[in-house]
Amino acid sequence: MNADRARTSQMITLEMDGLQALLDALAKRGYRVVGPKLRDQAIVYDDIASVRDLPAGWTDEQEGGRYRVTRRSDDALFGYAVGPHSWKRFLYPPIQQLWRARHKGSAVSVTPEPMPSERFAFFGVRACELHAIEIQDRVFMNGEMADPHYKARRANAFIVAVNCGTAGGTCFCVSMNTGPGVKQGFDIALTELVEGGAHRFVVEAGSDKGREVLAALPQRAAKPEETKAADAVVAKTASSMGRTMKADDVREVLMRNLDNPRWDDVAERCMTCGNCTMVCPTCFCMTVEDASDLEGLETSRSRRWDSCFTMDHSYVHGGSVRASSKARYRQWLTHKLATWVDQFGTSGCVGCGRCITWCPVGIDITEEVSAIRNSESR
Amino acid sequence: MALVAEKGAAVPAHDPMLPRVARVRKRQRDLADVWTLNLEMEDGEPLKFAPGQFNMLTVFGVGEIPISISGDPAQDGGGLVHTIRDVGTVSGALARLGPGSAVGVRGPFGTSWPVEEAKGNDVVILAGGLGLAPLRPMIYSVLANRKHYGKVALLYGARGPGEILFRAELEQWRRRLDIELQVTVDHAETDWYGSVGVVTTLIPRATFDPQNTVAVVCGPEIMMRFGAAALRKAGVGDQSMYLSMERSMKCAVGLCGHCQLGSAFVCRDGPVFRNDQLGSLMTVKEL
Amino acid sequence: MEGLERIVREHPFFAGLKEGFCQLISGCAKNVRFEAGQYLFHEGQAADQFYILRSGRVALEMSAPTRSLTIQTLGEDEIVGASWLVAPYRWGFDAKALELTRAISMDAACLRGKCEDDHDLGYEMMKRFAPVLIQRLQATRLQILDVYGTRS
């Protein structure tokens, strides 16, 4: 109860002008501010300068293999779930130059690509996405070998999180214990309140950096009924999840079912297009590509996102280890939900539902897991 | 899964994806499609490694592949000796590099053979085909410290008489009285006087005390699987058997995701695994 | 005769065989030796015996018009020949001594007769032959897989 009161006392309320002031403050501090924007009939993450760039009054309808933006009955700025983009495209860009080598006569000099100096402010990061970032932190920074490019971008990033006011049709963060309310890993967190013509944001700081930014904004202390309303927003979203997945023992269930006939069944539907891995906010596989100019004076290497659904992914001389689509789907699912736990001490799934929505044939990770689970009780 | 194979030397703490420039010092043809390259770092720094580890080799403008180290760990240039079969774009380009050519080197990476754990035990070295190359540093190491080991058997299987790797060296080892060398081939015409039969048939013919034996196995995955089964039948425990796995690798530092085998990243948790850690990973199809 | 019985009794292939059975089968055994290059038998001939090698090496060979292949080589303590077990009792390959080879030759008709008379002995013999056959089948499968070949 005391903790609640302490929290309430630190909550502030911003009006629309306050939110704009927040964007301005971030830009002024040299951040490249990236947030949700309506583009190509989807809500994507892109550069934003003004609250007017945000998809006010838009929401999304999501189902297996289906995504549509539609109008809301109000002007909410964050009244939708997550779209095809995730923040991984900024922290871990789809293509990254690694080094260049100059060849002069027989001399070769290899120059590493300079570390990124760009400082991102992510505006509108959802709870599941905070967890996804935390998971990629473990992948790229907590092992023996850190990825210096990721590390540099991550260290400079400023995160403005937002509590979800709307659950998407394919969301299941409640099952994965990753949302819909944000708990940690942000500099500033917002909860949007749209009711009776009033449009306010209940805001809290999650770091000193966040407190410092907030201090200069036009604001007032949040009223108790506002923090209560903010909590109610999260509670309502939590109770309207589009999907569920029993996740506590999923690792064991999958690992003892590597021969389950369900893999053949899903392989019949899976086109091995790799969409799920591209939209997944935690998938981290990459490959490298070497290039050479025509004269051979400069060669270079870049890395690019890769997918375990390609034949090349497991290619050793003579062929692919995972030649069948069954084996490739199984690799993705068992890695995401089972072996990931062994490797990184956490599931690789945050329940964002992107892989379900963006699968061209609507393969549903929650449905596949429950089919395998249910086959055991038959 | 806890993976506890011996940890080798770490790479320098700079960008793990950045290659250092080396030059081809010597290039020697071992077989019709197999070449051994001796490299030399341009900065002169020797590359310290533990037997069983590998390097990532770059042909500039072509690409990069993992190649195990086949040199002598006791020699300065040992960490830069690589035996390469010309099977693909990059391995073919590597095999064609003449003396003086530039090669990018990252490494060494991965776990190593149980050179220390094997001390005080009999040692069975079971090699198949090109699998003799990653085992050669272990053989050098054991022979250089021969008194620390019990009986040592090197059992080598090749496809045919014309595909026996390091033949001159095998002849030298055959003349030593402190190592039992047996070579067999899978296919031969009747003019071949040596043994014919798969490499596993050599195990019952070798002399070792299975209770006090450390076995190291390297070759094609299926050969290692049957080799491990034959060793088990001979009484060697899975916890005393070490195998070296091969998977696709792009980064060698556990970041690219390609080399996963169950929970393991072969580049980081392997390539050398103790067989009890591998468990069923080799028998699940397409894992 | 007594020397031969001891050799049979002490040979690993017959390890654990009852004393009485050892005596019985020793009656079918004789010592033989082959010089290097000498054939133990040829493909198509009657499989009237099998050999338990005591020393030396034997190559099993199959010939085609343009080439002659060694399918397997066998050495000390190993068994040459299983065709004596299965009708029509004909050899399926040639067997040649690669070096001076000493062996125990077992008279097949004699042994088959004794196994028919006493199925317990027959079972003991089968228990010793079946693993050899399975092991060779497995080895043959591995040879077929051509594991060291580069797939294209």
CSV table of N, CA, C and O in Angstrom, one decimal, chain A residues 205-293:
chain,number,residue,atom,x,y,z
A,205,ALA,N,8.7,8.0,-14.5
A,205,ALA,CA,10.1,7.9,-14.9
A,205,ALA,C,10.6,6.6,-14.4
A,205,ALA,O,10.2,6.1,-13.4
A,206,GLY,N,11.5,5.9,-15.3
A,206,GLY,CA,12.0,4.6,-14.9
A,206,GLY,C,13.5,4.7,-14.7
A,206,GLY,O,14.2,3.7,-14.4
A,207,SER,N,14.1,5.9,-14.9
A,207,SER,CA,15.5,6.1,-14.8
A,207,SER,C,15.8,7.5,-14.5
A,207,SER,O,15.0,8.4,-14.6
A,208,ASP,N,17.0,7.8,-14.1
A,208,ASP,CA,17.4,9.2,-13.8
A,208,ASP,C,17.4,10.0,-15.1
A,208,ASP,O,17.0,11.2,-15.1
A,209,LYS,N,17.8,9.4,-16.2
A,209,LYS,CA,17.7,10.0,-17.5
A,209,LYS,C,16.3,10.5,-17.7
A,209,LYS,O,16.0,11.6,-18.2
A,210,GLY,N,15.3,9.6,-17.5
A,210,GLY,CA,13.9,9.8,-17.7
A,210,GLY,C,13.4,10.9,-16.8
A,210,GLY,O,12.7,11.8,-17.2
A,211,ARG,N,13.8,10.9,-15.5
A,211,ARG,CA,13.4,11.9,-14.6
A,211,ARG,C,13.9,13.3,-15.0
A,211,ARG,O,13.2,14.3,-14.9
A,212,GLU,N,15.1,13.3,-15.5
A,212,GLU,CA,15.7,14.6,-15.9
A,212,GLU,C,14.9,15.2,-17.0
A,212,GLU,O,14.6,16.4,-17.1
A,213,VAL,N,14.6,14.3,-18.0
A,213,VAL,CA,13.8,14.8,-19.2
A,213,VAL,C,12.4,15.3,-18.7
A,213,VAL,O,11.9,16.4,-19.2
A,214,LEU,N,11.8,14.5,-17.9
A,214,LEU,CA,10.4,14.8,-17.4
A,214,LEU,C,10.4,16.2,-16.7
A,214,LEU,O,9.4,16.9,-16.8
A,215,ALA,N,11.4,16.4,-15.9
A,215,ALA,CA,11.4,17.6,-15.0
A,215,ALA,C,11.1,18.9,-15.7
A,215,ALA,O,10.5,19.8,-15.2
A,216,ALA,N,11.5,19.0,-17.0
A,216,ALA,CA,11.4,20.2,-17.7
A,216,ALA,C,10.1,20.4,-18.5
A,216,ALA,O,9.9,21.4,-19.1
A,217,LEU,N,9.2,19.4,-18.4
A,217,LEU,CA,8.0,19.4,-19.2
A,217,LEU,C,6.9,20.1,-18.4
A,217,LEU,O,6.8,20.0,-17.2
A,218,PRO,N,5.9,20.7,-19.2
A,218,PRO,CA,4.7,21.3,-18.6
A,218,PRO,C,3.9,20.1,-18.0
A,218,PRO,O,3.5,19.2,-18.8
A,219,GLN,N,3.6,20.1,-16.8
A,219,GLN,CA,3.0,18.9,-16.1
A,219,GLN,C,2.3,19.3,-14.8
A,219,GLN,O,2.5,20.4,-14.3
A,220,ARG,N,1.7,18.3,-14.3
A,220,ARG,CA,1.2,18.4,-12.9
A,220,ARG,C,1.2,17.0,-12.3
A,220,ARG,O,1.3,16.0,-13.1
A,221,ALA,N,1.1,17.0,-11.0
A,221,ALA,CA,1.1,15.7,-10.4
A,221,ALA,C,-0.1,14.9,-10.8
A,221,ALA,O,-1.2,15.5,-11.0
A,222,ALA,N,0.0,13.6,-11.0
A,222,ALA,CA,-1.2,12.8,-11.4
A,222,ALA,C,-2.1,12.7,-10.2
A,222,ALA,O,-1.7,12.6,-9.0
A,223,LYS,N,-3.4,12.8,-10.5
A,223,LYS,CA,-4.4,12.7,-9.4
A,223,LYS,C,-4.6,11.2,-9.1
A,223,LYS,O,-4.4,10.3,-10.0
A,224,PRO,N,-5.0,10.8,-7.9
A,224,PRO,CA,-5.1,9.4,-7.6
A,224,PRO,C,-6.1,8.7,-8.6
A,224,PRO,O,-5.9,7.6,-9.0
A,225,GLU,N,-7.2,9.4,-9.0
A,225,GLU,CA,-8.1,8.7,-9.9
A,225,GLU,C,-7.5,8.5,-11.3
A,225,GLU,O,-7.9,7.6,-12.0
A,226,GLU,N,-6.5,9.3,-11.6
A,226,GLU,CA,-5.8,9.2,-12.9
A,226,GLU,C,-4.9,7.9,-12.9
A,226,GLU,O,-4.9,7.1,-13.8
A,227,THR,N,-4.2,7.8,-11.8
A,227,THR,CA,-3.3,6.6,-11.7
A,227,THR,C,-4.2,5.3,-11.6
A,227,THR,O,-3.9,4.3,-12.2
A,228,LYS,N,-5.3,5.4,-11.0
A,228,LYS,CA,-6.3,4.3,-10.9
A,228,LYS,C,-6.8,4.0,-12.3
A,228,LYS,O,-6.9,2.8,-12.6
A,229,ALA,N,-7.1,5.0,-13.0
A,229,ALA,CA,-7.6,4.8,-14.4
A,229,ALA,C,-6.6,4.2,-15.2
A,229,ALA,O,-6.8,3.3,-16.1
A,230,ALA,N,-5.3,4.6,-15.0
A,230,ALA,CA,-4.2,4.0,-15.8
A,230,ALA,C,-4.1,2.6,-15.5
A,230,ALA,O,-3.9,1.7,-16.4
A,231,ASP,N,-4.2,2.2,-14.2
A,231,ASP,CA,-4.1,0.8,-13.8
A,231,ASP,C,-5.2,0.0,-14.5
A,231,ASP,O,-5.1,-1.2,-14.9
A,232,ALA,N,-6.4,0.6,-14.5
A,232,ALA,CA,-7.6,0.0,-15.1
A,232,ALA,C,-7.4,-0.3,-16.6
A,232,ALA,O,-7.8,-1.3,-17.1
A,233,VAL,N,-6.7,0.6,-17.3
A,233,VAL,CA,-6.4,0.4,-18.7
A,233,VAL,C,-5.6,-0.9,-18.9
A,233,VAL,O,-6.0,-1.7,-19.8
A,234,VAL,N,-4.6,-1.0,-18.1
A,234,VAL,CA,-3.7,-2.2,-18.3
A,234,VAL,C,-4.5,-3.5,-17.9
A,234,VAL,O,-4.4,-4.5,-18.6
A,235,ALA,N,-5.3,-3.4,-16.8
A,235,ALA,CA,-6.1,-4.5,-16.4
A,235,ALA,C,-7.1,-5.0,-17.5
A,235,ALA,O,-7.3,-6.2,-17.8
A,236,LYS,N,-7.7,-4.0,-18.1
A,236,LYS,CA,-8.7,-4.3,-19.1
A,236,LYS,C,-8.0,-4.9,-20.3
A,236,LYS,O,-8.5,-5.9,-20.9
A,237,THR,N,-6.8,-4.4,-20.7
A,237,THR,CA,-6.1,-5.0,-21.8
A,237,THR,C,-5.7,-6.4,-21.5
A,237,THR,O,-5.8,-7.4,-22.3
A,238,ALA,N,-5.3,-6.6,-20.3
A,238,ALA,CA,-4.8,-8.0,-19.8
A,238,ALA,C,-6.0,-9.0,-20.0
A,238,ALA,O,-5.8,-10.2,-20.2
A,239,SER,N,-7.2,-8.5,-19.7
A,239,SER,CA,-8.3,-9.4,-19.8
A,239,SER,C,-8.9,-9.6,-21.2
A,239,SER,O,-9.8,-10.4,-21.3
A,240,SER,N,-8.3,-9.0,-22.1
A,240,SER,CA,-8.8,-9.2,-23.5
A,240,SER,C,-7.8,-9.7,-24.5
A,240,SER,O,-7.8,-9.3,-25.7
A,241,MET,N,-6.9,-10.5,-24.0
A,241,MET,CA,-5.9,-11.1,-24.9
A,241,MET,C,-6.5,-11.9,-26.1
A,241,MET,O,-7.5,-12.6,-25.8
A,242,GLY,N,-5.9,-11.7,-27.3
A,242,GLY,CA,-6.4,-12.5,-28.4
A,242,GLY,C,-6.1,-14.0,-28.3
A,242,GLY,O,-6.8,-14.8,-28.9
A,243,ARG,N,-5.0,-14.3,-27.7
A,243,ARG,CA,-4.5,-15.7,-27.6
A,243,ARG,C,-4.0,-16.0,-26.2
A,243,ARG,O,-3.7,-15.1,-25.5
A,244,THR,N,-3.9,-17.3,-26.0
A,244,THR,CA,-3.2,-17.8,-24.8
A,244,THR,C,-2.3,-18.9,-25.1
A,244,THR,O,-2.5,-19.6,-26.1
A,245,MET,N,-1.3,-19.1,-24.3
A,245,MET,CA,-0.4,-20.2,-24.5
A,245,MET,C,0.1,-20.7,-23.1
A,245,MET,O,0.6,-19.9,-22.4
A,246,LYS,N,-0.1,-21.9,-22.8
A,246,LYS,CA,0.4,-22.4,-21.5
A,246,LYS,C,1.9,-22.6,-21.6
A,246,LYS,O,2.4,-23.4,-22.4
A,247,ALA,N,2.6,-21.7,-20.9
A,247,ALA,CA,4.0,-21.6,-21.2
A,247,ALA,C,4.9,-22.2,-20.1
A,247,ALA,O,6.1,-22.4,-20.4
A,248,ASP,N,4.4,-22.6,-19.0
A,248,ASP,CA,5.3,-23.0,-17.9
A,248,ASP,C,6.1,-24.2,-18.2
A,248,ASP,O,7.3,-24.3,-17.9
A,249,ASP,N,5.6,-25.2,-18.9
A,249,ASP,CA,6.3,-26.4,-19.2
A,249,ASP,C,6.5,-26.6,-20.7
A,249,ASP,O,6.7,-27.8,-21.1
A,250,VAL,N,6.4,-25.6,-21.5
A,250,VAL,CA,6.4,-25.7,-22.9
A,250,VAL,C,7.8,-26.3,-23.4
A,250,VAL,O,7.9,-27.1,-24.3
A,251,ARG,N,8.8,-25.9,-22.7
A,251,ARG,CA,10.2,-26.4,-23.1
A,251,ARG,C,10.2,-27.9,-23.0
A,251,ARG,O,10.6,-28.6,-24.0
A,252,GLU,N,9.7,-28.5,-21.9
A,252,GLU,CA,9.7,-29.9,-21.7
A,252,GLU,C,8.8,-30.6,-22.7
A,252,GLU,O,9.1,-31.6,-23.3
A,253,VAL,N,7.6,-30.0,-22.9
A,253,VAL,CA,6.7,-30.6,-23.8
A,253,VAL,C,7.3,-30.7,-25.2
A,253,VAL,O,7.2,-31.8,-25.9
A,254,LEU,N,7.9,-29.6,-25.7
A,254,LEU,CA,8.5,-29.7,-27.1
A,254,LEU,C,9.6,-30.6,-27.2
A,254,LEU,O,9.8,-31.4,-28.1
A,255,MET,N,10.5,-30.6,-26.2
A,255,MET,CA,11.7,-31.4,-26.3
A,255,MET,C,11.5,-32.9,-26.3
A,255,MET,O,12.3,-33.7,-26.8
A,256,ARG,N,10.3,-33.3,-25.7
A,256,ARG,CA,10.1,-34.7,-25.7
A,256,ARG,C,9.2,-35.1,-26.9
A,256,ARG,O,8.7,-36.2,-27.0
A,257,ASN,N,8.9,-34.1,-27.7
A,257,ASN,CA,8.0,-34.3,-28.9
A,257,ASN,C,8.7,-34.0,-30.2
A,257,ASN,O,8.1,-33.6,-31.2
A,258,LEU,N,10.0,-34.2,-30.3
A,258,LEU,CA,10.7,-33.9,-31.5
A,258,LEU,C,10.3,-34.8,-32.7
A,258,LEU,O,10.5,-34.4,-33.9
A,259,ASP,N,9.6,-35.9,-32.4
A,259,ASP,CA,9.1,-36.8,-33.4
A,259,ASP,C,7.6,-36.7,-33.6
A,259,ASP,O,7.1,-37.5,-34.3
A,260,ASN,N,7.0,-35.7,-33.0
A,260,ASN,CA,5.5,-35.6,-33.1
A,260,ASN,C,5.1,-35.4,-34.5
A,260,ASN,O,5.6,-34.6,-35.2
A,261,PRO,N,4.0,-36.2,-34.9
A,261,PRO,CA,3.5,-36.0,-36.3
A,261,PRO,C,3.0,-34.6,-36.6
A,261,PRO,O,2.8,-34.3,-37.8
A,262,ARG,N,2.7,-33.8,-35.6
A,262,ARG,CA,2.3,-32.5,-35.8
A,262,ARG,C,3.3,-31.7,-36.6
A,262,ARG,O,2.9,-30.7,-37.3
A,263,TRP,N,4.5,-32.0,-36.5
A,263,TRP,CA,5.5,-31.2,-37.3
A,263,TRP,C,5.3,-31.5,-38.8
A,263,TRP,O,5.5,-30.6,-39.6
A,264,ASP,N,4.9,-32.7,-39.1
A,264,ASP,CA,4.6,-33.0,-40.5
A,264,ASP,C,3.4,-32.2,-41.0
A,264,ASP,O,3.3,-31.6,-42.1
A,265,ASP,N,2.4,-32.1,-40.0
A,265,ASP,CA,1.2,-31.3,-40.3
A,265,ASP,C,1.5,-29.8,-40.6
A,265,ASP,O,1.0,-29.3,-41.6
A,266,VAL,N,2.3,-29.2,-39.7
A,266,VAL,CA,2.6,-27.8,-39.9
A,266,VAL,C,3.5,-27.6,-41.1
A,266,VAL,O,3.3,-26.6,-41.8
A,267,ALA,N,4.3,-28.6,-41.4
A,267,ALA,CA,5.2,-28.5,-42.6
A,267,ALA,C,4.3,-28.5,-43.9
A,267,ALA,O,4.7,-27.9,-44.9
A,268,GLU,N,3.2,-29.1,-43.9
A,268,GLU,CA,2.3,-29.1,-45.0
A,268,GLU,C,1.8,-27.6,-45.3
A,268,GLU,O,1.5,-27.3,-46.5
A,269,ARG,N,1.7,-26.9,-44.2
A,269,ARG,CA,1.1,-25.5,-44.4
A,269,ARG,C,2.3,-24.5,-44.5
A,269,ARG,O,2.1,-23.5,-45.2
A,270,CYS,N,3.4,-24.7,-43.9
A,270,CYS,CA,4.5,-23.7,-43.8
A,270,CYS,C,5.1,-23.6,-45.2
A,270,CYS,O,5.5,-24.5,-45.8
A,271,MET,N,5.3,-22.3,-45.6
A,271,MET,CA,5.9,-22.0,-46.9
A,271,MET,C,7.4,-21.7,-46.7
A,271,MET,O,8.1,-21.4,-47.7
A,272,THR,N,7.9,-21.8,-45.5
A,272,THR,CA,9.3,-21.5,-45.2
A,272,THR,C,9.7,-20.2,-45.7
A,272,THR,O,10.9,-20.0,-46.2
A,273,CYS,N,8.8,-19.2,-45.7
A,273,CYS,CA,9.1,-17.9,-46.2
A,273,CYS,C,10.0,-17.1,-45.3
A,273,CYS,O,10.6,-16.1,-45.7
A,274,GLY,N,10.0,-17.4,-44.0
A,274,GLY,CA,10.8,-16.7,-43.0
A,274,GLY,C,10.2,-15.4,-42.5
A,274,GLY,O,10.8,-14.7,-41.7
A,275,ASN,N,9.0,-15.1,-42.9
A,275,ASN,CA,8.3,-13.9,-42.4
A,275,ASN,C,8.3,-13.9,-40.8
A,275,ASN,O,8.5,-12.8,-40.2
A,276,CYS,N,8.0,-15.0,-40.2
A,276,CYS,CA,7.9,-15.0,-38.8
A,276,CYS,C,9.2,-14.6,-38.1
A,276,CYS,O,9.2,-13.9,-37.1
A,277,THR,N,10.3,-15.0,-38.8
A,277,THR,CA,11.6,-14.7,-38.2
A,277,THR,C,12.0,-13.2,-38.4
A,277,THR,O,12.7,-12.6,-37.6
A,278,MET,N,11.5,-12.6,-39.5
A,278,MET,CA,11.8,-11.2,-39.8
A,278,MET,C,11.0,-10.3,-38.9
A,278,MET,O,11.5,-9.3,-38.4
A,279,VAL,N,9.7,-10.7,-38.6
A,279,VAL,CA,8.9,-9.8,-37.7
A,279,VAL,C,9.1,-10.1,-36.3
A,279,VAL,O,8.8,-9.2,-35.4
A,280,CYS,N,9.7,-11.2,-35.9
A,280,CYS,CA,9.9,-11.6,-34.5
A,280,CYS,C,10.9,-10.6,-33.9
A,280,CYS,O,12.0,-10.3,-34.5
A,281,PRO,N,10.6,-10.0,-32.8
A,281,PRO,CA,11.5,-9.0,-32.2
A,281,PRO,C,12.7,-9.6,-31.5
A,281,PRO,O,13.6,-8.8,-31.0
A,282,THR,N,12.8,-10.9,-31.4
A,282,THR,CA,13.9,-11.5,-30.7
A,282,THR,C,14.8,-12.3,-31.6
A,282,THR,O,16.0,-12.5,-31.3
A,283,CYS,N,14.3,-12.8,-32.8
A,283,CYS,CA,15.0,-13.6,-33.7
A,283,CYS,C,16.3,-12.8,-34.1
A,283,CYS,O,16.2,-11.6,-34.4
A,284,PHE,N,17.5,-13.5,-34.0
A,284,PHE,CA,18.7,-12.7,-34.1
A,284,PHE,C,19.7,-13.3,-35.2
A,284,PHE,O,20.8,-12.9,-35.4
A,285,CYS,N,19.2,-14.4,-35.9
A,285,CYS,CA,20.2,-15.0,-36.8
A,285,CYS,C,20.6,-14.1,-37.9
A,285,CYS,O,19.9,-13.2,-38.4
A,286,MET,N,21.9,-14.2,-38.2
A,286,MET,CA,22.4,-13.3,-39.3
A,286,MET,C,23.4,-14.1,-40.2
A,286,MET,O,23.9,-15.2,-39.7
A,287,THR,N,23.6,-13.7,-41.3
A,287,THR,CA,24.6,-14.3,-42.2
A,287,THR,C,25.6,-13.2,-42.6
A,287,THR,O,25.3,-12.0,-42.4
A,288,VAL,N,26.7,-13.5,-43.2
A,288,VAL,CA,27.6,-12.5,-43.7
A,288,VAL,C,27.7,-12.6,-45.2
A,288,VAL,O,27.5,-13.6,-45.8
A,289,GLU,N,28.0,-11.5,-45.8
A,289,GLU,CA,28.2,-11.4,-47.2
A,289,GLU,C,29.4,-10.6,-47.5
A,289,GLU,O,29.7,-9.6,-47.0
A,290,ASP,N,30.2,-11.1,-48.5
A,290,ASP,CA,31.5,-10.4,-48.9
A,290,ASP,C,31.2,-9.8,-50.2
A,290,ASP,O,30.5,-10.4,-51.1
A,291,ALA,N,31.8,-8.7,-50.4
A,291,ALA,CA,31.6,-8.0,-51.7
A,291,ALA,C,33.0,-7.5,-52.1
A,291,ALA,O,33.9,-7.3,-51.3
A,292,SER,N,33.1,-7.2,-53.4
A,292,SER,CA,34.4,-6.8,-53.9
A,292,SER,C,34.0,-5.8,-55.0
A,292,SER,O,33.1,-6.0,-55.8
A,293,ASP,N,34.8,-4.7,-55.1
A,293,ASP,CA,34.6,-3.8,-56.3
A,293,ASP,C,35.2,-4.4,-57.5
A,293,ASP,O,35.9,-5.4,-57.4
